[in-house]
Structure formats: structure tokens, C-alpha cells
CSV table of N, CA and C in Angstrom, one decimal:
chain,number,residue,atom,x,y,z
A,11,GLN,N,19.9,1.8,3.6
A,11,GLN,CA,18.7,1.5,2.7
A,11,GLN,C,17.8,1.2,2.8
A,12,MET,N,16.6,1.8,3.1
A,12,MET,CA,15.2,1.2,3.5
A,12,MET,C,15.0,-0.3,3.3
A,13,GLN,N,14.4,-0.9,3.8
A,13,GLN,CA,13.7,-2.6,3.4
A,13,GLN,C,12.1,-2.7,3.9
A,14,LEU,N,11.6,-3.1,3.0
A,14,LEU,CA,10.0,-2.9,3.1
A,14,LEU,C,9.8,-4.7,2.9
A,15,VAL,N,9.0,-5.1,4.2
A,15,VAL,CA,8.4,-6.5,3.7
A,15,VAL,C,7.0,-6.7,4.2
A,16,GLU,N,6.5,-7.0,3.2
A,16,GLU,CA,4.9,-7.2,3.0
A,16,GLU,C,4.7,-8.6,3.5
A,17,SER,N,3.3,-8.8,4.7
A,17,SER,CA,2.6,-10.2,4.6
A,17,SER,C,1.3,-10.0,4.9
A,18,GLY,N,0.5,-11.0,5.1
A,18,GLY,CA,-1.0,-11.0,4.9
A,18,GLY,C,-1.9,-11.1,4.3
A,19,GLY,N,-1.2,-11.6,2.9
A,19,GLY,CA,-1.8,-12.0,1.5
A,19,GLY,C,-2.5,-13.3,1.7
A,20,GLY,N,-3.0,-13.8,1.0
A,20,GLY,CA,-4.1,-15.4,1.2
A,20,GLY,C,-5.0,-15.3,0.1
A,21,SER,N,-6.0,-16.3,0.5
A,21,SER,CA,-6.5,-16.8,-0.8
A,21,SER,C,-8.2,-16.5,0.2
A,22,VAL,N,-9.1,-16.2,-0.1
A,22,VAL,CA,-10.2,-15.5,0.6
A,22,VAL,C,-11.5,-15.5,-0.4
A,23,GLN,N,-12.8,-15.8,-0.2
A,23,GLN,CA,-14.0,-15.5,-0.8
A,23,GLN,C,-14.5,-14.6,-1.2
A,24,ALA,N,-15.4,-14.2,-2.3
A,24,ALA,CA,-15.3,-12.8,-2.1
A,24,ALA,C,-16.7,-12.5,-1.1
A,25,GLY,N,-16.4,-11.1,-0.2
A,25,GLY,CA,-17.0,-10.6,0.6
A,25,GLY,C,-16.1,-11.2,1.8
A,26,GLY,N,-14.9,-11.5,1.7
A,26,GLY,CA,-14.1,-11.8,2.8
A,26,GLY,C,-13.4,-10.2,3.3
A,27,SER,N,-12.4,-10.9,4.1
A,27,SER,CA,-11.1,-9.4,4.2
A,27,SER,C,-9.9,-10.2,4.4
A,28,LEU,N,-9.1,-9.5,4.7
A,28,LEU,CA,-7.5,-9.5,5.0
A,28,LEU,C,-7.1,-8.0,5.2
A,29,ARG,N,-5.8,-8.1,6.1
A,29,ARG,CA,-4.9,-6.7,6.8
A,29,ARG,C,-3.4,-7.1,6.1
A,30,LEU,N,-3.5,-6.7,5.4
A,30,LEU,CA,-2.2,-6.5,5.0
A,30,LEU,C,-0.7,-6.0,6.0
A,31,SER,N,0.1,-6.8,6.3
A,31,SER,CA,1.2,-5.4,6.6
A,31,SER,C,2.5,-5.5,6.1
A,32,CYS,N,2.9,-3.8,6.4
A,32,CYS,CA,4.7,-4.1,5.6
A,32,CYS,C,5.2,-3.5,6.8
A,33,VAL,N,6.3,-4.3,7.1
A,33,VAL,CA,7.3,-3.8,8.4
A,33,VAL,C,8.3,-2.9,7.6
A,34,VAL,N,8.9,-2.3,8.1
A,34,VAL,CA,10.1,-1.4,7.2
A,34,VAL,C,11.1,-1.0,8.0
A,35,SER,N,12.1,-1.0,7.5
A,35,SER,CA,13.5,-1.2,8.0
A,35,SER,C,13.9,0.5,8.5
A,36,ARG,N,15.0,0.7,8.9
A,36,ARG,CA,15.2,2.0,9.6
A,36,ARG,C,15.8,2.6,7.9
A,37,PRO,N,15.2,3.9,7.7
A,37,PRO,CA,15.1,5.1,9.1
A,37,PRO,C,13.6,4.7,9.4
A,38,THR,N,13.0,5.8,10.2
A,38,THR,CA,11.7,6.1,10.5
A,38,THR,C,10.8,6.3,9.3
A,39,ILE,N,9.3,5.4,9.1
A,39,ILE,CA,8.5,5.5,7.6
A,39,ILE,C,8.3,7.1,8.1
A,40,ARG,N,8.4,7.8,9.3
A,40,ARG,CA,7.2,8.9,9.7
A,40,ARG,C,7.6,10.3,8.9
A,41,ASN,N,8.6,10.2,7.9
A,41,ASN,CA,8.9,11.7,7.1
A,41,ASN,C,8.8,11.4,5.9
A,42,TYR,N,8.4,10.1,5.8
A,42,TYR,CA,7.6,9.6,4.3
A,42,TYR,C,6.7,9.5,3.8
A,43,CYS,N,6.1,9.6,2.6
A,43,CYS,CA,4.9,9.4,1.8
A,43,CYS,C,4.7,7.7,1.4
A,44,MET,N,3.8,6.9,2.3
A,44,MET,CA,3.9,5.6,2.1
A,44,MET,C,2.8,5.2,1.5
A,45,ALA,N,2.5,4.1,0.3
A,45,ALA,CA,1.5,3.8,-0.3
A,45,ALA,C,1.6,2.3,-0.3
A,46,TRP,N,0.5,1.5,-1.2
A,46,TRP,CA,0.2,0.4,-1.2
A,46,TRP,C,-0.4,0.1,-3.0
A,47,PHE,N,0.2,-0.6,-3.5
A,47,PHE,CA,0.1,-0.6,-4.9
A,47,PHE,C,-0.3,-2.1,-5.4
A,48,ARG,N,-1.1,-2.6,-6.4
A,48,ARG,CA,-1.6,-4.0,-6.8
A,48,ARG,C,-1.3,-3.8,-8.1
A,49,GLN,N,-1.1,-5.0,-8.4
A,49,GLN,CA,-0.6,-5.5,-9.8
A,49,GLN,C,-1.2,-7.0,-10.0
A,50,ALA,N,-2.4,-7.2,-11.0
A,50,ALA,CA,-3.1,-8.1,-11.3
A,50,ALA,C,-2.2,-8.6,-12.5
A,51,PRO,N,-3.1,-10.4,-12.9
A,51,PRO,CA,-1.9,-10.8,-13.8
A,51,PRO,C,-2.4,-10.1,-15.4
A,52,GLY,N,-1.1,-10.2,-16.0
A,52,GLY,CA,-1.4,-8.7,-17.7
A,52,GLY,C,-1.7,-7.7,-17.4
A,53,LYS,N,-1.5,-6.8,-16.3
A,53,LYS,CA,-2.2,-5.7,-16.3
A,53,LYS,C,-1.2,-5.0,-15.3
A,54,GLU,N,-1.3,-3.4,-15.6
A,54,GLU,CA,0.1,-2.8,-15.3
A,54,GLU,C,-0.5,-2.8,-13.6
A,55,ARG,N,0.6,-1.7,-12.8
A,55,ARG,CA,1.2,-1.9,-11.6
A,55,ARG,C,-0.3,-0.4,-11.5
A,56,GLU,N,-0.7,-0.9,-10.2
A,56,GLU,CA,-1.6,0.9,-9.9
A,56,GLU,C,-1.6,1.1,-8.4
A,57,VAL,N,-2.0,2.4,-8.3
A,57,VAL,CA,-1.7,2.4,-7.0
A,57,VAL,C,-2.8,2.5,-6.1
A,58,VAL,N,-3.4,1.7,-5.3
A,58,VAL,CA,-4.5,1.3,-4.0
A,58,VAL,C,-4.7,2.7,-3.4
A,59,THR,N,-3.8,3.0,-2.9
A,59,THR,CA,-4.0,4.2,-1.4
A,59,THR,C,-2.7,4.4,-1.2
A,60,THR,N,-2.4,5.7,-0.5
A,60,THR,CA,-1.1,6.3,0.1
A,60,THR,C,-1.6,6.9,1.4
A,61,ILE,N,-0.7,7.6,1.9
A,61,ILE,CA,-1.0,8.1,3.1
A,61,ILE,C,0.2,8.8,3.7
A,62,ASP,N,0.2,10.2,3.9
A,62,ASP,CA,1.5,11.1,3.9
A,62,ASP,C,1.8,11.1,5.5
A,63,MET,N,3.0,12.1,5.8
A,63,MET,CA,3.4,12.4,6.9
A,63,MET,C,2.4,12.8,7.7
A,64,GLU,N,1.5,13.3,7.5
A,64,GLU,CA,0.5,14.1,8.5
A,64,GLU,C,-0.8,13.1,8.6
A,65,GLY,N,-0.6,11.8,7.7
A,65,GLY,CA,-1.4,10.9,7.9
A,65,GLY,C,-2.6,11.2,7.0
A,66,ALA,N,-2.9,12.1,5.8
A,66,ALA,CA,-3.9,12.4,5.0
A,66,ALA,C,-4.1,11.1,4.0
A,67,THR,N,-4.8,10.8,3.4
A,67,THR,CA,-4.8,9.5,3.1
A,67,THR,C,-5.6,9.9,1.8
A,68,LYS,N,-5.0,8.9,0.5
A,68,LYS,CA,-6.3,9.1,-0.1
A,68,LYS,C,-6.3,7.7,-0.8
A,69,HIS,N,-7.5,7.4,-1.5
A,69,HIS,CA,-7.6,5.8,-2.3
A,69,HIS,C,-8.3,5.8,-3.6
A,70,ALA,N,-7.9,4.8,-4.2
A,70,ALA,CA,-8.2,4.6,-5.7
A,70,ALA,C,-9.9,4.8,-5.4
A,71,ASP,N,-10.3,5.0,-6.4
A,71,ASP,CA,-12.3,5.1,-6.6
A,71,ASP,C,-12.6,3.4,-6.5
A,72,SER,N,-12.0,2.5,-7.0
A,72,SER,CA,-12.6,1.2,-6.8
A,72,SER,C,-12.3,0.7,-5.5
A,73,VAL,N,-11.5,1.3,-4.6
A,73,VAL,CA,-11.5,0.6,-3.4
A,73,VAL,C,-11.9,1.6,-2.2
A,74,LYS,N,-12.2,2.5,-2.6
A,74,LYS,CA,-12.9,3.7,-1.3
A,74,LYS,C,-14.2,3.1,-0.8
A,75,GLY,N,-14.0,3.3,0.1
A,75,GLY,CA,-15.3,2.5,1.5
A,75,GLY,C,-14.9,1.1,1.9
A,76,ARG,N,-14.0,0.3,1.2
A,76,ARG,CA,-13.7,-0.6,1.4
A,76,ARG,C,-12.1,-1.3,2.3
A,77,PHE,N,-11.6,-0.1,1.5
A,77,PHE,CA,-9.9,-0.5,1.6
A,77,PHE,C,-9.5,0.7,2.8
A,78,THR,N,-8.7,0.8,3.6
A,78,THR,CA,-8.3,1.6,4.4
A,78,THR,C,-6.9,1.4,4.7
A,79,ILE,N,-5.8,2.4,4.6
A,79,ILE,CA,-4.7,2.4,5.0
A,79,ILE,C,-4.5,3.0,6.0
A,80,SER,N,-3.3,2.5,7.1
A,80,SER,CA,-3.2,3.4,8.4
A,80,SER,C,-1.4,2.9,8.4
A,81,LYS,N,-0.6,3.5,9.0
A,81,LYS,CA,0.7,3.6,9.7
A,81,LYS,C,0.8,3.4,11.4
A,82,ASP,N,1.7,2.9,11.7
A,82,ASP,CA,1.9,3.1,13.2
A,82,ASP,C,3.6,3.3,13.1
A,83,ASN,N,3.7,5.2,13.2
A,83,ASN,CA,5.2,5.5,13.1
A,83,ASN,C,6.0,4.5,14.6
A,84,THR,N,5.7,4.3,15.8
A,84,THR,CA,6.3,3.4,16.3
A,84,THR,C,6.8,2.2,16.1
A,85,ARG,N,6.0,1.7,15.2
A,85,ARG,CA,6.4,0.1,15.0
A,85,ARG,C,7.0,0.0,13.3
A,86,ASN,N,7.2,1.4,12.7
A,86,ASN,CA,7.7,1.5,11.6
A,86,ASN,C,7.0,0.6,10.6
A,87,ALA,N,5.6,0.6,10.6
A,87,ALA,CA,4.9,-0.5,9.7
A,87,ALA,C,3.4,0.2,8.9
A,88,LEU,N,3.3,-0.3,7.8
A,88,LEU,CA,2.1,0.5,7.2
A,88,LEU,C,1.4,-0.6,7.1
A,89,TYR,N,-0.3,-0.5,7.1
A,89,TYR,CA,-1.1,-1.5,6.7
A,89,TYR,C,-1.9,-1.2,5.9
A,90,LEU,N,-2.9,-2.5,5.4
A,90,LEU,CA,-3.9,-2.3,4.3
A,90,LEU,C,-5.1,-3.2,5.2
A,91,GLN,N,-6.3,-2.7,5.6
A,91,GLN,CA,-7.4,-3.2,5.7
A,91,GLN,C,-8.2,-3.6,4.5
A,92,MET,N,-8.8,-4.7,4.1
A,92,MET,CA,-9.0,-5.0,2.7
A,92,MET,C,-10.6,-5.7,3.1
A,93,ASN,N,-11.6,-5.0,3.3
A,93,ASN,CA,-12.8,-5.6,3.1
A,93,ASN,C,-13.4,-5.5,2.3
A,94,SER,N,-15.0,-6.2,2.2
A,94,SER,CA,-15.9,-6.6,1.1
A,94,SER,C,-15.1,-6.9,-0.3
A,95,LEU,N,-13.9,-8.0,-0.2
A,95,LEU,CA,-13.3,-8.2,-1.4
A,95,LEU,C,-13.8,-8.9,-2.3
A,96,GLN,N,-13.2,-8.4,-3.3
A,96,GLN,CA,-13.7,-8.5,-4.9
A,96,GLN,C,-12.9,-9.7,-5.8
A,97,PRO,N,-13.2,-10.6,-6.2
A,97,PRO,CA,-12.4,-11.1,-7.8
A,97,PRO,C,-11.3,-9.9,-8.2
A,98,GLU,N,-11.7,-8.9,-8.4
A,98,GLU,CA,-11.0,-8.1,-9.2
A,98,GLU,C,-10.2,-7.2,-8.6
A,99,ASP,N,-10.5,-7.7,-6.7
A,99,ASP,CA,-9.1,-7.2,-5.8
A,99,ASP,C,-7.9,-7.8,-5.7
A,100,SER,N,-7.7,-9.0,-6.7
A,100,SER,CA,-6.7,-10.0,-6.8
A,100,SER,C,-5.6,-9.4,-7.2
A,101,GLY,N,-4.4,-9.9,-6.9
A,101,GLY,CA,-3.1,-9.3,-7.8
A,101,GLY,C,-2.2,-9.3,-6.7
A,102,MET,N,-1.1,-9.4,-6.7
A,102,MET,CA,0.3,-8.9,-6.0
A,102,MET,C,0.3,-7.8,-5.7
A,103,TYR,N,0.3,-7.5,-4.1
A,103,TYR,CA,0.4,-6.1,-3.0
A,103,TYR,C,1.4,-6.0,-2.8
A,104,TYR,N,2.1,-4.4,-2.9
A,104,TYR,CA,3.2,-3.8,-3.2
A,104,TYR,C,3.3,-2.9,-1.9
A,105,CYS,N,4.0,-2.6,-0.9
A,105,CYS,CA,4.0,-1.4,-0.4
A,105,CYS,C,5.2,-0.4,-0.8
A,106,ALA,N,5.3,0.5,-0.6
A,106,ALA,CA,6.4,1.7,-1.4
A,106,ALA,C,6.4,3.0,-0.5
A,107,ALA,N,7.7,3.3,-1.0
A,107,ALA,CA,8.1,4.3,0.1
A,107,ALA,C,8.5,5.7,-0.8
A,108,LYS,N,8.2,6.8,-0.7
A,108,LYS,CA,8.6,7.9,-1.6
A,108,LYS,C,9.5,8.7,-0.7
A,109,SER,N,11.0,9.5,-0.7
A,109,SER,CA,11.2,9.7,0.1
A,109,SER,C,10.9,11.3,0.2
A,110,PHE,N,9.9,11.7,0.5
A,110,PHE,CA,9.4,12.8,0.6
A,110,PHE,C,8.2,13.0,1.5
A,111,PRO,N,8.1,13.8,2.4
A,111,PRO,CA,6.7,13.8,3.8
A,111,PRO,C,5.2,14.2,2.6
A,112,TYR,N,5.4,14.1,1.7
A,112,TYR,CA,3.8,14.2,1.3
A,112,TYR,C,3.8,13.5,-0.3
A,113,CYS,N,2.7,13.3,-0.6
A,113,CYS,CA,2.8,12.3,-1.7
A,113,CYS,C,2.1,13.2,-2.9
A,114,GLY,N,2.0,14.2,-2.9
A,114,GLY,CA,2.1,14.9,-4.6
A,114,GLY,C,0.2,14.8,-4.9
A,115,SER,N,0.1,15.0,-6.0
A,115,SER,CA,-1.4,15.0,-7.1
A,115,SER,C,-2.0,13.4,-7.1
A,116,TRP,N,-2.6,13.3,-6.9
A,116,TRP,CA,-3.6,11.9,-7.5
A,116,TRP,C,-4.0,11.8,-8.8
A,117,PRO,N,-3.2,10.4,-9.6
A,117,PRO,CA,-3.1,9.5,-8.4
A,117,PRO,C,-1.6,10.0,-9.1
A,118,VAL,N,-0.7,9.1,-7.8
A,118,VAL,CA,0.6,8.6,-7.8
A,118,VAL,C,1.2,7.9,-8.8
A,119,ARG,N,2.5,8.5,-9.4
A,119,ARG,CA,3.1,7.6,-10.1
A,119,ARG,C,4.5,6.5,-9.0
A,120,GLU,N,3.9,5.4,-10.0
A,120,GLU,CA,5.1,4.6,-8.9
A,120,GLU,C,6.5,4.9,-9.4
A,121,THR,N,7.1,5.6,-10.7
A,121,THR,CA,8.1,6.1,-10.1
A,121,THR,C,8.9,7.2,-9.3
A,122,ASP,N,7.7,7.4,-8.7
A,122,ASP,CA,7.9,8.5,-8.1
A,122,ASP,C,8.7,7.9,-6.5
A,123,PHE,N,8.2,6.6,-6.2
A,123,PHE,CA,8.3,5.9,-5.0
A,123,PHE,C,9.7,5.3,-5.1
A,124,ASN,N,10.8,5.4,-4.3
A,124,ASN,CA,12.1,4.8,-4.2
A,124,ASN,C,12.4,3.7,-3.7
A,125,TYR,N,11.8,2.8,-3.1
A,125,TYR,CA,11.7,1.6,-2.1
A,125,TYR,C,10.4,0.5,-2.4
A,126,TRP,N,10.6,-0.5,-2.6
A,126,TRP,CA,9.7,-1.2,-2.7
A,126,TRP,C,9.7,-3.0,-2.1
A,127,GLY,N,8.9,-3.1,-1.6
A,127,GLY,CA,8.6,-4.9,-1.0
A,127,GLY,C,8.7,-5.8,-2.1
A,128,GLN,N,8.8,-6.5,-1.8
A,128,GLN,CA,8.7,-7.7,-2.6
A,128,GLN,C,7.3,-8.5,-3.3
A,129,GLY,N,6.2,-7.9,-2.2
A,129,GLY,CA,5.1,-7.9,-2.8
A,129,GLY,C,4.0,-9.4,-1.7
A,130,THR,N,3.0,-9.5,-1.6
A,130,THR,CA,2.0,-10.2,-1.2
A,130,THR,C,0.9,-10.6,-1.8
A,131,GLN,N,0.8,-11.8,-2.2
A,131,GLN,CA,-0.3,-12.2,-3.1
A,131,GLN,C,-1.9,-12.1,-2.0
A,132,VAL,N,-2.8,-11.6,-3.0
A,132,VAL,CA,-4.0,-11.8,-2.3
A,132,VAL,C,-4.5,-12.4,-3.8
A,133,THR,N,-5.7,-13.3,-3.5
A,133,THR,CA,-6.6,-14.1,-4.1
A,133,THR,C,-7.9,-14.1,-3.9
A,134,VAL,N,-9.1,-13.5,-4.4
A,134,VAL,CA,-10.5,-13.6,-4.4
A,134,VAL,C,-11.0,-14.3,-5.2
A,135,SER,N,-11.4,-15.5,-4.6
A,135,SER,CA,-12.6,-16.0,-5.2
A,135,SER,C,-14.1,-15.9,-5.0
A,136,SER,N,-14.8,-16.1,-6.2
A,136,SER,CA,-16.0,-15.8,-6.5
A,136,SER,C,-17.2,-16.9,-5.9
């Protein structure tokens, strides 16, 4: 059973940066589509960004140019570098894994993802 553990969340002022990490237990994430989702209070969970087996990435329009997803297959870890944070970026951030190497059409559906972390909270103040 794959286990995902996020870390790196916190409170920052607008314009600041955070780097989220997601450490994954076996098996290797090499052959999985990986993603970051987020959920703000009172809103539905939404996909932020994905990365597939070959390293191809997709991002939500709201974070393009500000957020970068990456992975380290040797460390079995997923990362999300978030720059120029805005209050609307606040929410619980989740990493997720899909049991398939490719992520499919954008936007991906959360129901396509088989494994989820517990989330890490990001709060951006104005």
C-alpha cells in the first residue's frame, strides 16, 4: 500500500514562497502520474499541477509561472515550489498518485487518483 506524507506548509505573506514535499513509501513513483491538489475552505478540491512518468508537467492557469512541480525518483519524492504566493492560494495541499504512468487529459479528475496524502496547510496573508 503506497503511503504519501506531505510537509512544508506554513504561513507566509503575499509574495512569499514555500516548497512542499511529498515523501512516498514503496513502490517507486517512477511509473506513476503524480499530482498536487488543493482545497480552500468551502470549496471543492482542485488540481494544481501534475507530472507524469516522463516528467511532462501541466499546471492550472491560476498557478502558471508561479508554481513548479518536480520529482526525484531516487528519493521517491514529489515537490511543489510555490513562488509569488497570493491569499487565494491558501488551502490544504495534497499530493496524490495515479496507478498509471500518464496523467491523461487536463484537467485531471481526483477520482482517477488511487493514493492520497493527509495534506499540508498553506496560509497566505495579504
